[in-house]
Short mmCIF file of C-alpha atoms and ligand atoms in Angstrom, two decimals:
data_model
loop_
_atom_site.label_atom_id
_atom_site.label_comp_id
_atom_site.label_asym_id
_atom_site.label_seq_id
_atom_site.Cartn_x
_atom_site.Cartn_y
_atom_site.Cartn_z
CA MET A 1 65.13 26.76 166.77
CA ARG A 2 65.59 23.21 168.16
CA ASP A 3 62.49 21.30 169.33
CA VAL A 4 61.81 20.05 165.79
CA HIS A 5 59.85 17.35 165.26
CA LEU A 6 57.37 15.61 162.15
CA ARG A 7 53.86 16.47 161.80
CA SER A 8 51.32 14.38 159.38
CA THR A 9 50.76 16.27 156.34
CA LEU A 10 47.10 16.38 156.52
CA THR A 11 45.37 15.77 160.17
CA GLY A 12 48.60 17.38 161.65
CA ILE A 13 49.31 14.22 164.26
CA GLU A 14 53.16 14.81 165.98
CA TYR A 15 55.88 12.42 165.96
CA PRO A 16 58.91 12.67 167.16
CA PHE A 17 62.12 13.44 164.87
CA ASP A 18 63.49 10.46 165.03
CA ARG A 19 60.84 8.07 164.36
CA LEU A 20 61.81 5.08 161.97
CA GLU A 21 58.74 4.84 160.25
CA GLU A 22 58.16 7.52 157.06
CA PHE A 23 54.74 7.48 157.15
CA ALA A 24 52.07 8.34 159.85
CA GLU A 25 50.15 5.01 160.84
CA ASN A 26 47.27 6.17 158.73
CA GLY A 27 49.40 6.61 155.85
CA GLU A 28 50.16 10.38 155.30
CA SER A 29 53.33 11.56 154.75
CA LEU A 30 55.25 13.26 157.54
CA GLU A 31 57.16 16.52 157.07
CA VAL A 32 59.71 18.24 159.13
CA VAL A 33 58.36 20.73 161.42
CA MET A 34 61.07 23.33 162.56
CA PRO A 35 59.62 26.02 165.27
CA GLY A 36 60.78 29.09 164.60
CA ILE A 37 61.24 29.06 161.13
CA GLU A 38 60.10 33.01 160.54
CA LYS A 39 63.53 33.90 162.13
CA ALA A 40 65.89 32.07 159.99
CA ARG A 41 68.57 33.79 157.84
CA ALA A 42 70.66 32.59 154.87
CA ARG A 43 73.94 33.58 156.48
CA PRO A 44 77.67 33.52 154.99
CA GLY A 45 78.97 30.21 153.97
CA ASP A 46 81.10 28.40 150.65
CA ARG A 47 78.43 26.12 150.50
CA THR A 48 74.72 26.25 150.43
CA TRP A 49 73.90 23.62 152.99
CA ASP A 50 76.21 26.33 155.30
CA ARG A 51 74.29 29.71 154.48
CA PHE A 52 70.87 27.69 154.56
CA ALA A 53 71.49 25.89 157.85
CA GLU A 54 69.32 27.51 159.94
CA PHE A 55 66.83 26.09 157.54
CA MET A 56 67.79 22.50 158.46
CA PRO A 57 66.92 20.18 161.10
CA PHE A 58 70.42 18.69 161.72
CA GLU A 59 72.50 19.19 164.22
CA ALA A 60 75.43 20.45 161.83
CA SER A 61 75.65 20.67 158.23
CA HIS A 62 78.28 17.80 157.96
CA PRO A 63 80.65 18.70 154.68
CA GLU A 64 82.71 15.48 155.62
CA LEU A 65 79.46 13.55 154.46
CA SER A 66 79.51 15.24 151.04
CA LEU A 67 80.26 14.47 147.72
CA GLY A 68 79.73 17.15 146.10
CA GLU A 69 76.18 17.07 145.31
CA GLY A 70 74.24 20.43 144.51
CA SER A 71 75.40 23.78 143.30
CA THR A 72 73.74 22.23 139.62
CA PRO A 73 73.66 24.93 136.98
CA LEU A 74 70.53 26.89 135.97
CA VAL A 75 70.98 27.60 132.41
CA ASP A 76 68.97 29.21 129.85
CA ALA A 77 66.71 25.89 127.63
CA GLY A 78 68.47 27.64 124.48
CA PRO A 79 66.46 28.29 121.11
CA ALA A 80 64.90 25.15 120.29
CA LEU A 81 63.80 24.19 123.29
CA LYS A 82 62.04 27.69 124.01
CA GLU A 83 60.12 27.51 120.59
CA TYR A 84 59.42 23.87 120.98
CA THR A 85 57.26 25.01 124.24
CA GLY A 86 56.43 28.50 123.06
CA ILE A 87 57.92 29.98 126.82
CA ASP A 88 60.42 32.42 126.25
CA GLY A 89 61.56 32.26 129.73
CA LEU A 90 62.36 28.48 129.96
CA LEU A 91 65.48 27.52 131.87
CA LEU A 92 66.88 24.21 132.81
CA LYS A 93 68.26 23.13 136.43
CA ASN A 94 70.49 20.61 135.29
CA GLU A 95 70.27 18.18 138.41
CA THR A 96 71.96 15.47 136.16
CA MET A 97 75.07 16.80 137.03
CA ASN A 98 74.92 15.45 141.13
CA PRO A 99 77.75 13.26 142.06
CA THR A 100 75.41 9.79 141.23
CA TRP A 101 73.63 12.03 138.06
CA SER A 102 70.12 12.14 139.48
CA PHE A 103 69.02 14.76 142.29
CA LYS A 104 68.63 11.93 144.65
CA ASP A 105 71.89 12.92 146.02
CA ARG A 106 70.32 15.70 147.80
CA GLY A 107 68.15 13.69 149.93
CA SER A 108 70.84 10.90 150.17
CA ILE A 109 72.95 13.60 152.22
CA ALA A 110 70.23 14.39 154.04
CA CYS A 111 69.25 10.62 155.04
CA SER A 112 73.31 10.03 155.72
CA ILE A 113 73.48 12.92 158.17
CA MET A 114 70.24 11.65 159.93
CA ALA A 115 71.90 8.29 160.31
CA THR A 116 75.31 9.62 161.19
CA GLU A 117 73.87 11.93 164.17
CA ARG A 118 71.69 8.74 165.10
CA ASP A 119 74.72 6.64 165.44
CA GLU A 120 73.10 4.24 162.86
CA THR A 121 75.21 1.96 161.06
CA LEU A 122 72.83 0.29 158.79
CA THR A 123 70.64 2.29 156.03
CA ALA A 124 68.10 0.58 153.90
CA THR A 125 66.05 1.85 150.90
CA ILE A 126 63.92 0.85 148.04
CA SER A 127 64.29 1.79 144.54
CA THR A 128 63.72 1.57 140.84
CA GLY A 129 67.46 2.55 140.66
CA ASN A 130 68.83 5.93 140.96
CA MET A 131 67.94 5.92 144.90
CA GLY A 132 69.62 2.96 145.52
CA GLN A 133 72.65 3.98 143.25
CA SER A 134 72.66 7.50 145.24
CA MET A 135 72.41 5.96 148.64
CA ALA A 136 75.19 2.97 147.94
CA ALA A 137 77.30 6.16 147.08
CA TYR A 138 76.51 7.94 150.23
CA GLY A 139 76.58 5.06 152.59
CA ALA A 140 80.18 4.27 151.26
CA ARG A 141 81.05 8.07 152.16
CA ALA A 142 79.76 7.68 155.58
CA GLY A 143 80.83 4.37 156.10
CA LEU A 144 77.08 3.20 156.60
CA GLY A 145 75.86 -0.32 155.26
CA VAL A 146 73.47 -0.23 152.44
CA LEU A 147 70.87 -2.28 151.50
CA VAL A 148 68.99 -1.93 148.70
CA PHE A 149 65.38 -3.53 147.56
CA LEU A 150 64.57 -3.24 143.99
CA PRO A 151 62.01 -4.48 141.59
CA ASP A 152 62.99 -6.96 139.18
CA PHE A 153 62.85 -4.53 135.89
CA ALA A 154 65.33 -1.71 137.15
CA PRO A 155 68.23 -1.16 134.74
CA ARG A 156 71.32 -2.98 134.64
CA GLU A 157 73.18 0.00 134.86
CA LYS A 158 71.43 1.08 138.09
CA ILE A 159 71.87 -2.17 139.46
CA LEU A 160 75.50 -2.65 138.90
CA ALA A 161 76.16 0.94 140.08
CA MET A 162 74.85 0.07 143.63
CA ALA A 163 76.66 -3.19 143.93
CA VAL A 164 80.20 -1.30 143.02
CA HIS A 165 79.73 1.06 145.83
CA GLY A 166 78.86 -2.12 148.13
CA ALA A 167 75.48 -2.10 148.78
CA ARG A 168 74.00 -5.23 149.55
CA VAL A 169 71.25 -5.34 146.61
CA PHE A 170 68.05 -7.95 146.70
CA ARG A 171 66.26 -8.02 143.39
CA ILE A 172 62.75 -8.92 144.50
CA GLY A 173 60.29 -10.43 141.85
CA GLY A 174 56.74 -11.61 141.72
CA ALA A 175 55.36 -8.44 143.13
CA ASP A 176 54.15 -5.41 141.47
CA TYR A 177 56.17 -2.04 142.44
CA ALA A 178 53.81 -0.52 144.57
CA GLU A 179 53.14 -3.88 146.56
CA MET A 180 56.58 -4.45 146.96
CA LYS A 181 57.68 -1.50 148.70
CA SER A 182 54.69 -1.44 151.05
CA ARG A 183 55.67 -5.03 152.00
CA VAL A 184 59.20 -4.19 152.61
CA LEU A 185 58.31 -0.72 154.45
CA GLY A 186 56.15 -3.32 156.73
CA LEU A 187 59.49 -4.91 157.79
CA ALA A 188 61.05 -1.66 159.17
CA PRO A 189 59.84 -2.09 162.88
CA ARG A 190 60.56 -5.79 163.06
CA PHE A 191 64.42 -5.37 162.19
CA ALA A 192 64.69 -1.66 163.51
CA LEU A 193 65.71 -0.65 160.10
CA ARG A 194 65.24 2.95 158.91
CA ILE A 195 64.11 2.18 155.54
CA VAL A 196 64.33 5.36 153.08
CA SER A 197 62.07 5.63 150.16
CA GLY A 198 61.43 8.26 148.02
CA ASN A 199 58.93 10.09 149.84
CA GLY A 200 60.40 10.17 153.23
CA PRO A 201 60.60 13.64 155.24
CA ILE A 202 64.28 13.40 156.23
CA ARG A 203 64.86 12.84 152.15
CA ALA A 204 62.13 15.88 151.52
CA GLU A 205 64.73 18.34 153.60
CA GLY A 206 67.39 17.56 151.46
CA TYR A 207 65.47 18.54 148.09
CA LYS A 208 64.92 22.24 149.91
CA MET A 209 68.32 22.54 148.67
CA GLU A 210 67.13 22.85 145.40
CA ALA A 211 64.52 25.91 146.36
CA PHE A 212 67.61 27.85 148.41
CA GLU A 213 70.12 27.45 144.94
CA LEU A 214 66.86 28.64 142.58
CA PHE A 215 66.52 31.63 145.36
CA GLU A 216 70.09 32.55 144.87
CA ALA A 217 70.66 31.97 141.67
CA LEU A 218 67.34 34.17 140.55
CA HIS A 219 68.62 36.74 143.11
CA GLY A 220 65.23 36.28 145.21
CA SER A 221 63.02 36.30 142.57
CA VAL A 222 60.36 33.58 141.99
CA PRO A 223 60.03 31.65 138.98
CA ASP A 224 56.33 31.31 137.88
CA PHE A 225 56.58 27.57 137.41
CA VAL A 226 58.58 24.54 138.71
CA VAL A 227 58.15 21.36 136.41
CA VAL A 228 59.08 18.53 138.43
CA PRO A 229 58.18 14.75 136.63
CA SER A 230 57.17 12.82 139.72
CA SER A 231 57.03 9.58 141.50
CA ALA A 232 57.11 9.07 144.87
CA CYS A 233 57.15 12.61 145.55
CA GLY A 234 59.52 13.39 147.82
CA HIS A 235 61.34 15.56 145.09
CA ILE A 236 58.38 17.93 144.69
CA ARG A 237 57.32 18.31 148.10
CA GLY A 238 60.80 18.84 149.34
CA LEU A 239 61.37 21.63 146.94
CA PHE A 240 57.91 23.21 147.62
CA LYS A 241 58.69 23.09 151.10
CA GLY A 242 61.89 25.06 150.61
CA TYR A 243 60.24 27.70 149.02
CA ARG A 244 57.23 27.72 151.89
CA GLU A 245 60.17 27.80 154.33
CA LEU A 246 61.70 30.94 152.24
CA LEU A 247 58.23 32.31 152.42
CA ALA A 248 57.45 31.69 156.24
CA ALA A 249 61.26 33.51 156.87
CA GLY A 250 60.24 36.51 154.59
CA LEU A 251 62.80 36.39 152.02
CA VAL A 252 60.55 35.83 149.11
CA SER A 253 56.97 37.54 148.76
CA ARG A 254 55.09 34.16 146.69
CA LEU A 255 54.98 30.89 146.17
CA PRO A 256 56.22 29.49 142.70
CA ARG A 257 53.36 27.37 140.87
CA MET A 258 54.60 23.44 140.62
CA VAL A 259 53.62 21.42 137.82
CA VAL A 260 53.44 17.68 138.24
CA VAL A 261 54.63 15.79 135.33
CA GLN A 262 54.14 11.99 134.97
CA ALA A 263 54.09 9.41 132.29
CA ALA A 264 50.51 8.68 130.64
CA ALA A 265 50.64 5.35 131.26
CA ASN A 266 51.27 5.52 134.93
CA SER A 267 49.82 8.81 136.05
CA PRO A 268 48.05 8.15 139.70
CA LEU A 269 48.45 11.70 140.62
CA VAL A 270 47.69 13.47 137.21
CA SER A 271 44.64 11.40 136.72
CA ALA A 272 43.79 12.66 140.11
CA ILE A 273 44.46 16.14 139.70
CA ARG A 274 42.41 16.24 136.47
CA THR A 275 39.46 14.87 138.15
CA GLY A 276 39.59 16.90 141.24
CA SER A 277 39.99 13.56 143.26
CA ARG A 278 41.22 13.74 146.62
CA THR A 279 42.66 10.44 146.43
CA VAL A 280 45.44 9.31 144.08
CA VAL A 281 43.88 6.87 140.80
CA PRO A 282 46.30 3.64 141.33
CA PHE A 283 47.55 2.15 138.28
CA ARG A 284 48.87 -1.35 137.82
CA ASP A 285 50.43 -3.56 135.15
CA PHE A 286 51.34 -0.54 133.43
CA HIS A 287 54.83 -0.29 131.14
CA THR A 288 56.40 3.06 130.53
CA VAL A 289 59.78 3.63 129.17
CA ALA A 290 59.67 6.51 132.34
CA GLU A 291 61.10 3.82 134.54
CA ALA A 292 62.27 6.51 137.17
CA LEU A 293 58.48 7.31 137.49
CA THR A 294 56.73 3.60 138.75
CA SER A 295 54.95 4.74 141.71
CA GLY A 296 51.72 3.63 140.64
CA LYS A 297 49.95 4.41 143.77
CA PRO A 298 52.67 6.88 145.38
CA PRO A 299 52.53 6.68 149.32
CA GLY A 300 51.25 10.12 150.99
CA GLY A 301 50.53 11.11 147.65
CA GLU A 302 47.18 12.65 148.93
CA GLU A 303 49.22 15.51 150.41
CA ILE A 304 50.44 16.30 146.84
CA LEU A 305 46.69 16.29 145.83
CA ALA A 306 45.82 18.60 148.94
CA LYS A 307 49.05 20.97 147.80
CA ALA A 308 47.67 21.39 144.30
CA TYR A 309 44.58 22.22 144.87
CA GLU A 310 45.13 24.76 147.71
CA TYR A 311 47.98 26.30 145.91
CA GLY A 312 46.83 26.11 142.25
CA TRP A 313 49.35 23.52 140.80
CA LEU A 314 49.43 22.12 137.87
CA ALA A 315 49.46 18.58 136.15
CA GLU A 316 50.38 16.82 132.64
CA ASP A 317 51.20 13.84 131.25
CA ALA A 318 53.12 12.51 128.51
CA THR A 319 52.70 9.42 126.17
CA GLU A 320 55.37 7.29 125.39
CA GLU A 321 56.16 8.51 121.83
CA GLU A 322 55.99 11.77 123.44
CA ILE A 323 58.90 11.03 126.14
CA LEU A 324 60.92 9.63 123.26
CA ASP A 325 60.58 12.85 121.20
CA SER A 326 61.17 14.87 123.94
CA GLN A 327 64.37 13.17 125.47
CA LEU A 328 65.28 13.69 121.90
CA ARG A 329 64.68 16.96 121.72
CA TYR A 330 66.56 17.74 125.02
CA ALA A 331 69.46 15.52 123.51
CA ARG A 332 69.55 17.78 120.06
CA SER A 333 69.70 20.85 122.74
CA GLY A 334 72.43 19.54 124.34
CA PHE A 335 70.95 17.83 127.43
CA PHE A 336 71.13 14.21 127.84
CA VAL A 337 68.07 13.12 129.93
CA GLU A 338 66.66 9.82 131.06
CA PRO A 339 62.88 9.14 129.80
CA GLY A 340 61.68 9.82 133.15
CA THR A 341 62.72 13.17 132.94
CA ALA A 342 62.04 13.97 128.99
CA THR A 343 58.37 13.49 130.30
CA THR A 344 58.24 17.36 131.12
CA LEU A 345 59.45 18.48 127.75
CA ALA A 346 56.07 17.21 126.07
CA ALA A 347 53.94 18.24 129.04
CA VAL A 348 55.28 22.11 129.34
CA ARG A 349 54.59 22.27 125.25
CA LYS A 350 51.28 21.24 126.02
CA LEU A 351 50.47 23.29 129.00
CA ARG A 352 51.57 26.28 126.97
CA ALA A 353 49.28 25.19 123.84
CA LYS A 354 46.10 25.02 126.46
CA GLY A 355 47.21 28.65 127.84
CA ALA A 356 47.58 27.72 131.59
CA ILE A 357 51.11 28.53 130.96
CA GLY A 358 52.00 31.80 129.27
CA LYS A 359 54.43 32.92 126.85
CA ASP A 360 56.61 35.09 128.99
CA ASP A 361 56.02 33.13 132.18
CA ARG A 362 59.28 31.97 133.75
CA VAL A 363 59.66 28.45 133.95
CA VAL A 364 62.19 25.99 135.44
CA ILE A 365 61.85 22.55 134.29
CA VAL A 366 64.34 20.20 136.74
CA LEU A 367 66.29 17.90 134.62
CA THR A 368 66.32 14.67 137.06
CA GLY A 369 68.18 12.38 135.70
CA SER A 370 71.20 11.67 133.15
CA GLY A 371 70.66 9.73 129.97
CA LEU A 372 73.20 7.55 130.14
CA LYS A 373 71.42 5.54 133.47
CA ASP A 374 69.27 3.60 130.69
CA LEU A 375 71.06 2.69 127.64
CA ASP A 376 68.60 0.15 127.07
CA VAL A 377 66.24 2.94 125.74
CA PHE A 378 68.01 2.88 122.54
CA ARG A 379 66.56 0.13 121.20
CA LEU A 380 63.98 2.76 120.54
CA HIS A 381 65.67 5.24 119.31
CA ALA A 382 67.16 5.56 115.67
CA VAL A 383 70.63 6.82 116.39
CA GLU A 384 72.68 7.00 113.21
CA VAL A 385 76.35 5.59 112.82
CA LEU A 386 77.89 5.75 109.68
CA ASP A 387 80.14 2.66 109.18
CA CYS A 388 82.51 3.16 106.70
CA PRO A 389 85.78 1.49 105.58
CA VAL A 390 88.68 3.52 105.88
CA ASN A 391 89.26 3.31 101.93
CA GLY A 392 86.02 4.94 101.49
CA LEU A 393 86.39 7.42 104.01
CA GLU A 394 87.42 10.15 101.76
CA GLY A 395 84.38 9.93 98.96
CA ARG A 396 82.03 9.36 102.16
CA LEU A 397 83.04 12.34 103.97
CA GLU A 398 82.85 14.34 100.86
CA SER A 399 79.21 13.39 100.68
CA VAL A 400 78.18 13.99 104.12
CA LEU A 401 79.62 17.43 104.09
CA GLU A 402 78.03 18.04 101.33
CA GLU A 403 74.90 17.39 102.89
CA GLU A 404 76.09 19.00 106.18
CA ARG A 405 76.39 22.45 104.61
CA ARG A 406 73.29 22.29 102.63
CA THR A 407 71.21 22.58 106.05
C1 PLP B 501 63.03 9.51 141.53
C2 PLP B 501 63.00 10.19 140.42
C3 PLP B 501 62.34 11.00 139.69
C4 PLP B 501 60.67 11.11 140.58
O1 PLP B 501 61.16 11.81 141.79
P1 PLP B 501 60.12 11.36 143.20
O2 PLP B 501 60.64 12.05 144.44
O3 PLP B 501 60.18 9.95 143.33
O4 PLP B 501 58.92 11.80 142.84
C5 PLP B 501 62.12 11.64 138.45
N1 PLP B 501 63.22 11.40 137.71
C6 PLP B 501 64.51 10.81 138.29
C7 PLP B 501 65.44 10.66 137.19
C8 PLP B 501 64.37 10.03 139.67
O5 PLP B 501 65.36 9.20 139.65
#
C-alpha cells in the first residue's frame, strides 16, 4: 500500500506526497491518499503508532522521535459537567496530558517523521503559540533546526517555551494573523523550506491517531458526536480522517458527527455553516480570550464546510463571557483548560438546549490545551486567595471551616 500521494480535498487534483507546499495552487487543503486502505488492519504492538502503522503513510513508526505523545485518557466528564450540559454520556479526551500540554504534539511527531525520512535538517512553523512550542520540542528531540513565526499577541508562556527548546522565534508585528500567515507561507518555495501550518496534510495524519485511540478505548463503538474547538482545522479534519479510514477498512460501521466550535468573536466557519455558505466568512481585527483559535480566514476552510454539509456536522460558538464561565466550570470539575478549549462546554450546552444533541447521545469533547499555557487570562477571573498573618490563622480557619461545612 505504498504509492501514497496527496490530493486536493474539493477538486481532487493529485500531487506528490513530498510536496513542500501544504495547499494546492487553488488554495484547497490537501490530504494524504493511501491506496489499499481498505485492507489496512490494526496489529499487535505496544504503541498506538505500531498498532495502526498500516494506516500511516510513513516508512516506519520511529519510536526514537517520540516524546511520549498520545495515549491520553478518555474520562467520564463527572456529574457537574453532565448536569450543566444535560448530556449523560459526556466524555472528555484529555489532550492536555501530551508532552507540551496540547494535541499539537500528535501533528508535530508526524511532521518530525516526515522531515527525518526526507533528510531535511530544518523545519518551520507559523503559530499563535501551541504549535510553535510543540514543534520546538519535537525538533529538539529529532535534532532538527526549528524556525517559528508568530504574531505579536502570542502569550509569553508560549514564546518562552519555544525559545527554551532552542527554536529561532520570529515575532512578527504589523500584520493581521491571516495576512501574516499567507505572507510567510508564500516564502516557502523561495527558501525551499517546509513551513508547516495548522492545516497541513502531514500534521493531519498525526491527528488520526486520536480516532484510533477513541476506537480502542470505546471497544470499537463510535461516539455520536466528537466536539473539537477549531481554528486552522487540521485537528478536526485529521481526527475525522482517522474515522473515515477505519470505516474504509471495515473496522467501524459508521462515522461520528463532528462538532465545530469557535469563539463568537472569530467564527469564520461557524458563521458560514449557520447560513449554509460554502465559503468561509472572514473575520478581521477581532479580539477573543480564546487566543488559540485565531484563524480569521482559515486556508482550506472550504473543505470543512463541504464536509459539514456532506456528513451533517454541527457548529456552535461561545461568547467571551461563556468562554470564561466554561473555563471555571471545567476547572471546578478538575480540568484546567485554556480558553480556546473552554469554548466547547458552552457550545455543547447550547446544542443540547436546541435539541441538536440528545440527552442520551455519547459525546466526546476534546480538551485541546492546558490552562497553564495562558495565565494572563486570570486578570479576568476572580480567583480568591485568603491572605492572613500567621497569628490570625486559627481564627480565620475556624470561620472558613464553618462556612465550608455549611455548604
Ligand atoms: C491549535 C489549537 C486549537 C485549534 O486547532 P486547529 O487544528 O488549528 O483547528 C484548539 N485548541 C488549542 C488549545 C490549540 O492549541
